[in-house]
């Protein structure tokens, strides 16, 4: 279960404290696409997320999108943002994360994974020793399989809170929609 515990749980990427991340020695961000910075199924990124990524890069962070979606979708957003990407990532498998580390030229201890799913983003990141930040999904629209996982996520968070692995406040944050 420890591999499933995120280092941070927040409602939105906009709540990430970049200064604190830097203080931890984090230099790179591997950012999930769907329902993290773009609503699932949408081809439009709200400007607030594009400008957040710009802000992170101006603050000195290297950014790479890591998404299970198809290359055409992922690359369209990556080129708009002028950042590299790894698509069809098959998270939680480690291969795509390792490739992203190579692309950025950083070690696992210098990189954070940011995503909306416990079983892909957080589990995959933790297995490689990356810092993991779970945020709330932007939309309730998702694949049916993802919706099933959400129920499991909620149950797991209750157990984690009971065992003191996450703060009880996480249950409140996770109950809300991001952004
Ligand atoms: Mg996602």
Tab-separated table of N, CA and C in Angstrom, residues 20 37 39 73 79 82 102 139 154 157-159 162:
chain	number	residue	atom	x	y	z
A	20	UNK	N	8.398	25.548	-2.689
A	20	UNK	CA	8.655	24.437	-1.765
A	20	UNK	C	9.227	23.233	-2.516
A	37	UNK	N	-4.405	18.677	-16.682
A	37	UNK	CA	-4.313	20.051	-17.205
A	37	UNK	C	-5.273	20.295	-18.379
A	39	UNK	N	-9.327	18.948	-19.695
A	39	UNK	CA	-10.477	18.101	-19.396
A	39	UNK	C	-10.476	16.901	-20.325
A	73	UNK	N	-2.786	13.326	-29.926
A	73	UNK	CA	-3.384	14.195	-28.913
A	73	UNK	C	-2.308	14.834	-28.021
A	79	UNK	N	3.356	20.576	-28.271
A	79	UNK	CA	3.965	21.559	-29.165
A	79	UNK	C	3.412	22.950	-28.871
A	82	UNK	N	5.383	24.031	-26.069
A	82	UNK	CA	6.834	23.926	-26.319
A	82	UNK	C	7.543	23.113	-25.248
A	102	UNK	N	15.140	10.582	-18.988
A	102	UNK	CA	16.215	10.692	-19.976
A	102	UNK	C	16.069	11.968	-20.794
A	139	UNK	N	-12.534	16.843	-14.603
A	139	UNK	CA	-13.874	16.587	-15.106
A	139	UNK	C	-14.374	15.249	-14.566
A	154	UNK	N	-11.171	5.956	-3.550
A	154	UNK	CA	-11.803	6.512	-2.345
A	154	UNK	C	-11.689	5.555	-1.173
A	157	UNK	N	-8.129	5.553	0.164
A	157	UNK	CA	-7.782	6.743	0.937
A	157	UNK	C	-8.323	6.646	2.356
A	158	UNK	N	-9.518	6.054	2.491
A	158	UNK	CA	-10.066	5.870	3.838
A	158	UNK	C	-9.151	4.981	4.666
A	159	UNK	N	-8.692	3.897	4.048
A	159	UNK	CA	-7.783	2.988	4.760
A	159	UNK	C	-6.468	3.687	5.093
A	162	UNK	N	-6.944	5.977	7.981
A	162	UNK	CA	-7.086	5.206	9.218
A	162	UNK	C	-5.720	4.744	9.725
